[in-house]
Amino acid sequence: MREVLTLQLGNLSNYTATHFWNAQESYFTYDGEKESPVDHNVHWRAGIAADGSDTFLPRTVVYDLKGGFGSMRKVNSLYDEASDSTVAAGSLWPGPSTVYKQPPMKPSAYQDSLDAVTEPTPLTTSTVRYWSDFSRVYFHPKSLVQLYDFELHSSIRPFEKFAMGTELFTSLDKEHDIIDRDWRPFVEECDLMQGMQVFTTLDDAWGGFASSYLEELRDEFPKSCIWVWGAQSPTNDITREKRQLRLANVAQSIHRACAYASMLIPLALPETSLSPQVELDSSSPWHISAMFAALSECALTPSRLKSNCGQASVSDLAEALNTNANQTLASAAIGPLPDAKNNDDNIKDINLFQIGQAGNGNKSKRERLFGRITGYRGPLLEQTRTDPTSDEPQRQIIENPVTRSYSTALQFPLLNSYPHIFTRATGQTDIPVRTILKTDTAISTRMKTLRSQATHLIGLDEREMLSNGIAEIADAYQDDWSSGSDEDDDNS
């Protein structure tokens, strides 16, 4: 059934994935409604609730630290507490036991209104304390994995270094095989899994945890396609030492993840102004993740469409970007599209690839394009057709770039759980969106800059390996044409 399994690692990643799942839930249609072009079996698993009713729950495994789940509990209205009692009954301890529980966290007003099936209470940056505060979906109890070794936002022992993540994964994996315990049960439910997607962060310890997890996944599923969305928090208001630590984490995360992922897409907000059409609070993970979710959800839309609606597998999409078999890192951009009511030619895409600084090189030289995927969600206007080769046979000449474009009339939903970050969409329930994923020679420049900025921040034992690894990634995006002419370069 072309299933895609999702892995969520860390707090900001879970914010992003929550927006993603809310959007997927909105595509379900009911009696009397127009059929959705989305195949729900791709991301949702059928099940039976405690009362015997049929359910659809996300195909995902969610990891977060102690305190990261907020008011969310494994037990919900679809599953009673029998599972907890069963565990207690199976205990090896024959005597009486005493249970100590912290007072449960009170759900947000938004969650209370969803449970009561009343008009939802509007969300604000101050009322969204955790990603569970705006979640609209139920999860299977096996999907939720809380790690008690570290606590969210701890000032005593923050989970912020790459090595902490790798060490935590190693210790947990020794105690019980993580893949077998948490991941394999969801894989075994699939009829024909088309791939996996991972939401993680790159700039903290979750980057290390994700790298070790990806290594195990690649070892267990060597031929599976794995897409990784690597989120990064803004660095505007942090100290120089914190910036350097995050930079070192990003360098190590990219180095390791590129070795195991089929495609890695780093996501970070530009430090400068975003766009006149976007207004968000960079201190709110609810706002930041909304932008990341819009891109990740729209970019892989073809992988979840029905066969008669322009579907493409996650493997097809990865192959279009990885044209030389060693280009597993791609840049991403997103922008609201003009529509019939607001035909604004000045709308600019927001570049979310912020790895390394652009530098002061020869800006007049156009970058060579290797692969590009342009996705359109909404009415496809003539002025948005910027991909003239998308309908031509793939790579008629070996030096030509691979360019693909996909479109669907299904616009990106603006739910009441989604913040009002698109200024021109006030009062609308959805918005047309364009996403661009590409691999080009600009990535080589960025990676070389990252190498010069970050390698000296790493310990001597790992510095040489990291430096060589990033250099190899940069080399994969070099312009290998024998001609020094730029006449055939892509100007995208």
Short mmCIF file of C-alpha atoms in Angstrom, two decimals:
data_model
loop_
_atom_site.label_atom_id
_atom_site.label_comp_id
_atom_site.label_asym_id
_atom_site.label_seq_id
_atom_site.Cartn_x
_atom_site.Cartn_y
_atom_site.Cartn_z
CA MET A 1 0.00 0.00 0.00
CA ARG A 2 3.01 2.32 -0.42
CA GLU A 3 3.31 3.04 3.31
CA VAL A 4 5.66 5.70 4.65
CA LEU A 5 6.78 5.39 8.28
CA THR A 6 7.68 8.51 10.24
CA LEU A 7 10.27 8.91 12.99
CA GLN A 8 10.13 11.99 15.25
CA LEU A 9 13.16 12.88 17.34
CA GLY A 10 13.16 15.81 19.72
CA ASN A 11 11.03 18.76 20.75
CA LEU A 12 11.26 21.11 17.75
CA SER A 13 10.89 18.12 15.43
CA ASN A 14 7.73 17.08 17.25
CA TYR A 15 6.35 20.60 16.85
CA THR A 16 6.98 20.28 13.11
CA ALA A 17 5.52 16.79 12.89
CA THR A 18 2.43 17.87 14.85
CA HIS A 19 1.64 20.43 12.16
CA PHE A 20 2.27 17.68 9.61
CA TRP A 21 -0.17 15.24 11.24
CA ASN A 22 -2.81 17.91 11.73
CA ALA A 23 -2.66 18.59 8.00
CA GLN A 24 -2.92 14.88 7.17
CA GLU A 25 -5.94 14.54 9.44
CA SER A 26 -7.66 17.39 7.60
CA TYR A 27 -7.56 15.43 4.33
CA PHE A 28 -10.00 12.79 5.58
CA THR A 29 -13.37 13.14 3.89
CA TYR A 30 -16.77 11.99 5.04
CA ASP A 31 -20.17 11.25 3.52
CA GLY A 32 -21.29 13.93 1.10
CA GLU A 33 -17.83 15.50 0.76
CA LYS A 34 -15.62 15.53 -2.31
CA GLU A 35 -13.16 12.65 -2.32
CA SER A 36 -9.64 13.61 -1.28
CA PRO A 37 -6.74 12.98 -3.70
CA VAL A 38 -4.66 11.83 -0.71
CA ASP A 39 -4.25 8.10 -0.06
CA HIS A 40 -4.67 7.91 3.71
CA ASN A 41 -3.15 4.42 3.93
CA VAL A 42 0.29 5.86 3.18
CA HIS A 43 0.68 7.62 6.54
CA TRP A 44 -2.15 6.12 8.62
CA ARG A 45 -2.56 2.65 10.07
CA ALA A 46 -5.93 1.00 10.55
CA GLY A 47 -6.69 -0.36 13.99
CA ILE A 48 -9.40 -1.21 16.50
CA ALA A 49 -10.05 0.90 19.58
CA ALA A 50 -10.89 -0.44 23.02
CA ASP A 51 -14.61 -0.16 22.28
CA GLY A 52 -14.24 -2.17 19.06
CA SER A 53 -14.57 0.77 16.69
CA ASP A 54 -12.28 1.22 13.70
CA THR A 55 -9.50 3.78 14.03
CA PHE A 56 -6.86 5.43 11.86
CA LEU A 57 -3.69 6.39 13.69
CA PRO A 58 -0.38 7.82 12.43
CA ARG A 59 2.38 5.45 11.33
CA THR A 60 4.96 7.09 13.53
CA VAL A 61 7.30 6.66 16.49
CA VAL A 62 7.68 9.77 18.66
CA TYR A 63 10.66 10.36 20.95
CA ASP A 64 11.00 13.22 23.40
CA LEU A 65 12.66 13.94 26.73
CA LYS A 66 11.07 13.87 30.15
CA GLY A 67 8.46 16.61 30.27
CA GLY A 68 8.42 17.04 26.49
CA PHE A 69 5.01 15.46 25.92
CA GLY A 70 3.16 18.06 27.98
CA SER A 71 -0.36 16.90 28.82
CA MET A 72 -0.32 14.04 26.31
CA ARG A 73 -0.72 10.57 27.76
CA LYS A 74 -0.32 7.14 26.23
CA VAL A 75 -3.85 6.36 27.39
CA ASN A 76 -6.49 8.28 25.46
CA SER A 77 -10.16 7.94 24.59
CA LEU A 78 -9.35 5.23 22.03
CA TYR A 79 -7.38 3.05 24.47
CA ASP A 80 -8.32 2.32 28.06
CA GLU A 81 -5.98 1.73 30.98
CA ALA A 82 -5.99 -2.04 30.61
CA SER A 83 -2.55 -1.92 29.05
CA ASP A 84 -1.06 -0.38 32.21
CA SER A 85 -2.74 -2.93 34.48
CA THR A 86 -1.54 -5.74 32.25
CA VAL A 87 2.03 -4.55 32.63
CA ALA A 88 1.65 -4.38 36.41
CA ALA A 89 0.13 -7.87 36.55
CA GLY A 90 3.08 -9.27 34.63
CA SER A 91 5.65 -7.86 37.01
CA LEU A 92 8.21 -10.27 38.45
CA TRP A 93 7.82 -8.69 41.89
CA PRO A 94 5.33 -10.87 43.90
CA GLY A 95 4.74 -8.39 46.72
CA PRO A 96 2.72 -5.20 46.91
CA SER A 97 3.93 -2.19 44.97
CA THR A 98 3.63 1.51 45.57
CA VAL A 99 3.21 3.87 42.64
CA TYR A 100 4.35 7.49 42.84
CA LYS A 101 2.95 9.82 40.21
CA GLN A 102 3.47 13.47 39.52
CA PRO A 103 0.27 15.51 39.23
CA PRO A 104 -0.88 15.32 35.59
CA MET A 105 -0.36 18.43 33.53
CA LYS A 106 -3.55 20.24 32.67
CA PRO A 107 -4.43 20.16 28.96
CA SER A 108 -4.55 23.41 27.04
CA ALA A 109 -7.87 25.19 26.53
CA TYR A 110 -7.59 24.24 22.86
CA GLN A 111 -7.41 20.54 23.75
CA ASP A 112 -10.32 20.88 26.15
CA SER A 113 -12.44 22.42 23.40
CA LEU A 114 -11.53 19.59 20.99
CA ASP A 115 -12.49 16.97 23.58
CA ALA A 116 -15.77 18.76 24.27
CA VAL A 117 -16.46 19.15 20.52
CA THR A 118 -16.98 22.89 20.93
CA GLU A 119 -15.63 25.90 19.09
CA PRO A 120 -11.84 25.69 19.53
CA THR A 121 -10.21 28.28 21.74
CA PRO A 122 -7.83 30.41 19.62
CA LEU A 123 -4.17 29.55 20.11
CA THR A 124 -1.44 32.10 20.83
CA THR A 125 2.31 31.89 21.36
CA SER A 126 1.72 32.19 25.10
CA THR A 127 -0.86 29.38 25.29
CA VAL A 128 1.15 26.88 23.23
CA ARG A 129 3.50 25.49 25.88
CA TYR A 130 4.15 22.07 24.28
CA TRP A 131 3.59 20.51 20.88
CA SER A 132 0.78 18.43 22.36
CA ASP A 133 -1.17 21.63 23.11
CA PHE A 134 -2.21 21.98 19.45
CA SER A 135 -2.23 18.33 18.34
CA ARG A 136 -5.49 17.29 16.68
CA VAL A 137 -4.78 13.56 16.35
CA TYR A 138 -4.60 10.50 18.58
CA PHE A 139 -1.48 8.32 18.67
CA HIS A 140 -1.14 4.63 19.35
CA PRO A 141 0.39 4.02 22.81
CA LYS A 142 3.34 2.25 21.16
CA SER A 143 4.09 5.39 19.16
CA LEU A 144 5.03 7.46 22.22
CA VAL A 145 8.50 6.91 23.72
CA GLN A 146 9.62 9.17 26.55
CA LEU A 147 13.33 9.21 27.43
CA TYR A 148 13.85 9.83 31.14
CA ASP A 149 17.64 10.21 31.07
CA PHE A 150 17.36 13.93 30.31
CA GLU A 151 14.74 16.56 31.08
CA LEU A 152 13.41 19.14 28.64
CA HIS A 153 14.88 22.64 29.10
CA SER A 154 17.09 21.50 31.97
CA SER A 155 19.61 24.12 33.06
CA ILE A 156 21.62 21.59 35.07
CA ARG A 157 22.16 18.96 32.38
CA PRO A 158 20.92 20.28 29.02
CA PHE A 159 20.63 17.86 26.13
CA GLU A 160 22.67 20.02 23.78
CA LYS A 161 25.85 18.23 22.63
CA PHE A 162 26.09 15.84 19.68
CA ALA A 163 28.05 13.31 21.73
CA MET A 164 25.29 13.20 24.36
CA GLY A 165 22.86 11.97 21.72
CA THR A 166 25.12 9.20 20.45
CA GLU A 167 25.90 8.08 24.00
CA LEU A 168 22.22 8.03 24.95
CA PHE A 169 21.30 5.94 21.92
CA THR A 170 24.14 3.49 22.60
CA SER A 171 23.14 3.02 26.24
CA LEU A 172 19.45 2.53 25.41
CA ASP A 173 20.23 0.19 22.53
CA LYS A 174 22.36 -2.00 24.78
CA GLU A 175 19.54 -2.31 27.29
CA HIS A 176 16.96 -3.23 24.66
CA ASP A 177 17.28 -3.21 20.89
CA ILE A 178 15.54 0.06 20.00
CA ILE A 179 14.78 -0.92 16.41
CA ASP A 180 13.21 -4.21 17.47
CA ARG A 181 11.24 -2.71 20.34
CA ASP A 182 10.01 0.59 18.88
CA TRP A 183 10.33 0.51 15.09
CA ARG A 184 9.94 -3.03 13.77
CA PRO A 185 6.32 -3.50 14.96
CA PHE A 186 5.23 -0.67 12.64
CA VAL A 187 7.30 -2.02 9.74
CA GLU A 188 5.71 -5.46 10.07
CA GLU A 189 2.26 -3.91 9.65
CA CYS A 190 3.16 -2.59 6.20
CA ASP A 191 2.25 -4.43 3.00
CA LEU A 192 4.71 -2.61 0.73
CA MET A 193 6.65 0.16 2.51
CA GLN A 194 7.85 2.81 0.06
CA GLY A 195 10.16 4.49 2.57
CA MET A 196 10.65 6.42 5.79
CA GLN A 197 10.79 10.06 6.78
CA VAL A 198 12.62 11.38 9.84
CA PHE A 199 11.98 14.65 11.63
CA THR A 200 14.97 15.59 13.77
CA THR A 201 17.08 18.54 14.81
CA LEU A 202 20.67 19.00 13.67
CA ASP A 203 21.95 21.61 16.13
CA ASP A 204 21.59 19.79 19.47
CA ALA A 205 22.08 16.34 20.95
CA TRP A 206 19.17 14.94 18.95
CA GLY A 207 21.46 15.20 15.92
CA GLY A 208 23.72 12.61 17.51
CA PHE A 209 20.78 10.42 18.52
CA ALA A 210 19.36 10.64 14.99
CA SER A 211 22.71 9.78 13.41
CA SER A 212 22.98 6.59 15.45
CA TYR A 213 19.34 5.75 14.76
CA LEU A 214 19.84 6.27 11.02
CA GLU A 215 22.88 3.99 11.07
CA GLU A 216 20.80 1.22 12.62
CA LEU A 217 17.93 1.79 10.19
CA ARG A 218 20.27 1.65 7.22
CA ASP A 219 21.82 -1.56 8.55
CA GLU A 220 18.39 -3.17 9.03
CA PHE A 221 16.80 -1.79 5.85
CA PRO A 222 19.68 -1.27 3.40
CA LYS A 223 17.49 -0.61 0.35
CA SER A 224 14.83 1.58 1.95
CA CYS A 225 14.51 5.24 1.01
CA ILE A 226 14.98 7.51 4.04
CA TRP A 227 14.15 11.22 3.90
CA VAL A 228 15.49 13.33 6.77
CA TRP A 229 14.17 16.79 7.65
CA GLY A 230 16.81 18.47 9.81
CA ALA A 231 15.42 21.42 11.75
CA GLN A 232 17.51 24.12 13.37
CA SER A 233 16.52 26.73 15.95
CA PRO A 234 17.16 30.45 15.31
CA THR A 235 20.47 31.78 16.64
CA ASN A 236 19.61 35.49 16.82
CA ASP A 237 19.42 35.81 20.60
CA ILE A 238 21.98 33.32 21.89
CA THR A 239 25.56 33.75 23.09
CA ARG A 240 28.63 33.25 20.92
CA GLU A 241 29.48 30.04 22.80
CA LYS A 242 26.02 28.60 22.11
CA ARG A 243 26.32 29.54 18.44
CA GLN A 244 29.63 27.71 18.18
CA LEU A 245 28.21 24.65 19.93
CA ARG A 246 25.25 24.53 17.55
CA LEU A 247 27.52 25.00 14.55
CA ALA A 248 29.67 22.08 15.68
CA ASN A 249 26.54 19.96 16.19
CA VAL A 250 25.26 20.81 12.71
CA ALA A 251 28.57 19.87 11.10
CA GLN A 252 28.69 16.51 12.87
CA SER A 253 25.01 15.80 12.21
CA ILE A 254 25.30 16.49 8.48
CA HIS A 255 28.49 14.47 8.20
CA ARG A 256 26.90 11.41 9.81
CA ALA A 257 23.39 11.73 8.40
CA CYS A 258 24.55 12.10 4.79
CA ALA A 259 26.20 8.70 5.03
CA TYR A 260 22.91 6.92 5.84
CA ALA A 261 20.05 9.08 4.58
CA SER A 262 18.73 8.89 1.04
CA MET A 263 18.09 12.63 1.21
CA LEU A 264 18.82 15.17 3.96
CA ILE A 265 17.02 18.55 3.88
CA PRO A 266 18.29 21.06 6.47
CA LEU A 267 15.65 23.59 7.55
CA ALA A 268 16.50 26.92 9.18
CA LEU A 269 15.00 30.39 9.09
CA PRO A 270 17.10 33.16 7.52
CA GLU A 271 18.48 35.61 10.06
CA THR A 272 17.35 38.48 7.85
CA SER A 273 13.72 39.32 7.12
CA LEU A 274 11.78 36.43 5.64
CA SER A 275 9.32 37.91 3.19
CA PRO A 276 6.63 40.60 3.11
CA GLN A 277 4.12 37.76 2.89
CA VAL A 278 5.35 36.02 6.06
CA GLU A 279 5.32 37.29 9.61
CA LEU A 280 6.29 34.99 12.46
CA ASP A 281 7.72 35.02 15.96
CA SER A 282 11.21 33.49 15.79
CA SER A 283 11.13 32.84 19.55
CA SER A 284 8.09 30.56 19.26
CA PRO A 285 8.69 26.93 18.23
CA TRP A 286 5.00 26.83 17.25
CA HIS A 287 5.67 29.51 14.62
CA ILE A 288 9.08 28.24 13.50
CA SER A 289 7.85 24.68 13.05
CA ALA A 290 4.83 25.92 11.08
CA MET A 291 7.15 27.13 8.32
CA PHE A 292 9.18 23.90 8.40
CA ALA A 293 6.02 21.79 8.30
CA ALA A 294 4.59 23.70 5.35
CA LEU A 295 7.69 22.91 3.31
CA SER A 296 8.12 19.27 4.34
CA GLU A 297 4.42 18.51 3.97
CA CYS A 298 4.09 20.11 0.54
CA ALA A 299 7.41 18.91 -0.90
CA LEU A 300 6.55 15.21 -0.52
CA THR A 301 2.87 15.54 -1.43
CA PRO A 302 3.29 13.33 -4.56
CA SER A 303 4.29 10.39 -2.35
CA ARG A 304 0.87 10.32 -0.67
CA LEU A 305 -1.40 11.01 -3.65
CA LYS A 306 -3.59 8.38 -5.25
CA SER A 307 -2.44 6.74 -8.47
CA ASN A 308 -4.71 8.88 -10.67
CA CYS A 309 -3.67 12.14 -9.02
CA GLY A 310 0.00 12.40 -10.03
CA GLN A 311 1.69 10.23 -7.42
CA ALA A 312 5.46 9.68 -7.20
CA SER A 313 7.31 7.58 -4.66
CA VAL A 314 9.79 8.99 -2.16
CA SER A 315 12.47 7.02 -4.03
CA ASP A 316 11.55 8.74 -7.32
CA LEU A 317 11.83 12.14 -5.65
CA ALA A 318 15.18 11.33 -4.05
CA GLU A 319 16.63 10.03 -7.32
CA ALA A 320 15.67 13.25 -9.11
CA LEU A 321 17.87 15.20 -6.69
CA ASN A 322 20.69 12.70 -6.21
CA THR A 323 21.82 12.62 -9.83
CA ASN A 324 25.37 11.41 -9.18
CA ALA A 325 24.54 8.81 -6.49
CA ASN A 326 26.51 10.73 -3.84
CA GLN A 327 24.42 13.90 -3.49
CA THR A 328 22.30 13.15 -0.44
CA LEU A 329 22.13 16.78 0.75
CA ALA A 330 19.67 19.21 -0.84
CA SER A 331 18.55 22.79 -0.29
CA ALA A 332 14.93 23.84 0.18
CA ALA A 333 12.85 26.96 -0.43
CA ILE A 334 9.16 27.77 -0.03
CA GLY A 335 6.88 30.60 -1.02
CA PRO A 336 3.16 31.42 -1.09
CA LEU A 337 1.95 31.38 -4.69
CA PRO A 338 -0.06 34.15 -6.29
CA ASP A 339 -3.67 33.26 -6.96
CA ALA A 340 -6.45 34.64 -9.10
CA LYS A 341 -7.37 37.19 -6.44
CA ASN A 342 -3.84 38.25 -5.56
CA ASN A 343 -1.57 38.10 -8.60
CA ASP A 344 1.59 39.53 -7.05
CA ASP A 345 4.72 38.96 -9.13
CA ASN A 346 6.93 40.25 -6.27
CA ILE A 347 6.37 37.21 -4.08
CA LYS A 348 9.76 35.69 -3.30
CA ASP A 349 10.66 32.22 -2.11
CA ILE A 350 12.11 31.83 1.38
CA ASN A 351 15.41 29.96 1.35
CA LEU A 352 15.54 27.57 4.33
CA PHE A 353 19.01 26.23 3.51
CA GLN A 354 21.16 28.27 5.89
CA ILE A 355 24.16 25.94 6.27
CA GLY A 356 27.37 27.97 6.12
CA GLN A 357 27.52 31.56 4.95
CA ALA A 358 27.28 32.46 1.29
CA GLY A 359 30.65 34.17 1.41
CA ASN A 360 31.97 36.86 -0.93
CA GLY A 361 32.81 34.74 -3.94
CA ASN A 362 32.08 35.50 -7.56
CA LYS A 363 28.35 36.25 -7.37
CA SER A 364 28.17 36.90 -11.11
CA LYS A 365 28.84 33.25 -11.88
CA ARG A 366 25.69 31.22 -12.18
CA GLU A 367 25.50 27.99 -10.23
CA ARG A 368 25.25 24.69 -12.04
CA LEU A 369 22.07 22.76 -11.30
CA PHE A 370 22.13 18.97 -10.83
CA GLY A 371 18.55 18.23 -9.82
CA ARG A 372 15.44 20.19 -8.93
CA ILE A 373 11.93 19.30 -7.81
CA THR A 374 9.30 22.03 -7.91
CA GLY A 375 6.00 21.35 -6.18
CA TYR A 376 2.83 23.36 -6.69
CA ARG A 377 -0.10 23.18 -4.30
CA GLY A 378 -3.12 25.03 -5.64
CA PRO A 379 -4.18 26.58 -8.95
CA LEU A 380 -1.22 26.44 -11.33
CA LEU A 381 -0.99 29.84 -13.02
CA GLU A 382 0.96 30.34 -16.23
CA GLN A 383 3.51 32.61 -14.55
CA THR A 384 4.37 29.86 -12.06
CA ARG A 385 5.51 27.50 -14.80
CA THR A 386 9.20 28.14 -14.26
CA ASP A 387 10.27 24.62 -15.17
CA PRO A 388 10.19 24.35 -18.98
CA THR A 389 11.99 21.00 -19.11
CA SER A 390 9.74 19.20 -16.63
CA ASP A 391 7.78 17.42 -19.38
CA GLU A 392 10.81 16.40 -21.43
CA PRO A 393 12.44 12.96 -21.18
CA GLN A 394 14.80 12.68 -18.27
CA ARG A 395 18.41 13.64 -19.01
CA GLN A 396 18.53 13.48 -22.80
CA ILE A 397 22.16 14.59 -22.50
CA ILE A 398 24.22 13.35 -19.59
CA GLU A 399 25.29 16.86 -18.52
CA ASN A 400 21.71 18.16 -18.39
CA PRO A 401 20.11 18.65 -14.98
CA VAL A 402 17.15 16.55 -13.86
CA THR A 403 14.16 18.84 -13.36
CA ARG A 404 10.74 17.68 -12.24
CA SER A 405 7.58 19.54 -11.35
CA TYR A 406 4.49 18.22 -9.61
CA SER A 407 1.19 19.95 -9.08
CA THR A 408 -2.10 19.32 -7.35
CA ALA A 409 -5.16 21.49 -6.86
CA LEU A 410 -5.11 20.55 -3.17
CA GLN A 411 -3.92 23.69 -1.35
CA PHE A 412 -2.04 23.72 1.94
CA PRO A 413 -4.62 23.76 4.79
CA LEU A 414 -4.61 26.63 7.30
CA LEU A 415 -6.21 24.98 10.31
CA ASN A 416 -7.13 26.62 13.59
CA SER A 417 -4.09 24.85 15.04
CA TYR A 418 -1.81 26.61 12.55
CA PRO A 419 -0.46 30.10 13.40
CA HIS A 420 -1.24 33.08 11.17
CA ILE A 421 2.22 33.40 9.63
CA PHE A 422 1.08 34.03 6.05
CA THR A 423 -0.07 37.65 6.03
CA ARG A 424 -1.96 37.45 2.74
CA ALA A 425 -4.00 34.44 3.90
CA THR A 426 -5.97 36.14 6.68
CA GLY A 427 -9.42 34.62 6.87
CA GLN A 428 -8.60 31.83 4.41
CA THR A 429 -8.81 28.11 5.14
CA ASP A 430 -6.01 27.15 2.74
CA ILE A 431 -3.29 28.74 0.65
CA PRO A 432 -1.45 27.94 -2.61
CA VAL A 433 2.20 27.09 -1.98
CA ARG A 434 5.30 26.41 -4.07
CA THR A 435 8.25 24.38 -2.79
CA ILE A 436 11.65 23.92 -4.40
CA LEU A 437 14.18 21.22 -3.54
CA LYS A 438 17.44 21.25 -5.45
CA THR A 439 21.04 20.13 -5.61
CA ASP A 440 23.55 22.51 -7.21
CA THR A 441 27.13 23.71 -6.95
CA ALA A 442 26.11 26.31 -4.34
CA ILE A 443 25.95 23.47 -1.80
CA SER A 444 29.65 22.82 -2.36
CA THR A 445 30.45 26.42 -1.46
CA ARG A 446 28.28 26.25 1.64
CA MET A 447 29.85 23.01 2.83
CA LYS A 448 33.35 24.35 2.37
CA THR A 449 32.39 27.35 4.47
CA LEU A 450 30.90 25.06 7.13
CA ARG A 451 34.12 23.05 7.14
CA SER A 452 36.27 26.13 7.76
CA GLN A 453 33.89 27.44 10.43
CA ALA A 454 33.20 24.27 12.40
CA THR A 455 36.08 21.81 12.29
CA HIS A 456 38.25 23.77 14.73
CA LEU A 457 35.39 23.58 17.25
CA ILE A 458 35.64 19.77 17.38
CA GLY A 459 38.01 17.77 19.55
CA LEU A 460 41.32 16.70 18.03
CA ASP A 461 40.33 13.03 18.00
CA GLU A 462 37.47 13.62 15.57
CA ARG A 463 38.59 16.78 13.80
CA GLU A 464 40.40 15.14 10.89
CA MET A 465 37.60 12.65 10.19
CA LEU A 466 34.98 15.41 10.26
CA SER A 467 37.05 17.69 8.04
CA ASN A 468 37.60 14.95 5.46
CA GLY A 469 33.95 13.90 5.59
CA ILE A 470 32.61 17.40 4.95
CA ALA A 471 35.18 17.87 2.18
CA GLU A 472 33.86 14.71 0.48
CA ILE A 473 30.30 16.03 0.69
CA ALA A 474 31.44 19.34 -0.85
CA ASP A 475 33.28 17.52 -3.65
CA ALA A 476 30.07 15.74 -4.65
CA TYR A 477 28.62 19.11 -5.72
CA GLN A 478 31.62 20.36 -7.69
CA ASP A 479 31.14 21.39 -11.30
CA ASP A 480 32.89 18.59 -13.23
CA TRP A 481 32.31 19.94 -16.71
CA SER A 482 35.46 20.10 -18.74
CA SER A 483 34.40 23.42 -20.23
CA GLY A 484 34.92 26.51 -18.14
CA SER A 485 32.05 28.28 -19.84
CA ASP A 486 28.91 29.23 -17.90
CA GLU A 487 26.70 29.38 -20.94
CA ASP A 488 24.83 26.19 -20.00
CA ASP A 489 24.58 26.90 -16.26
CA ASP A 490 21.12 26.94 -14.76
CA ASN A 491 20.09 30.33 -13.45
CA SER A 492 17.58 29.13 -10.92
#
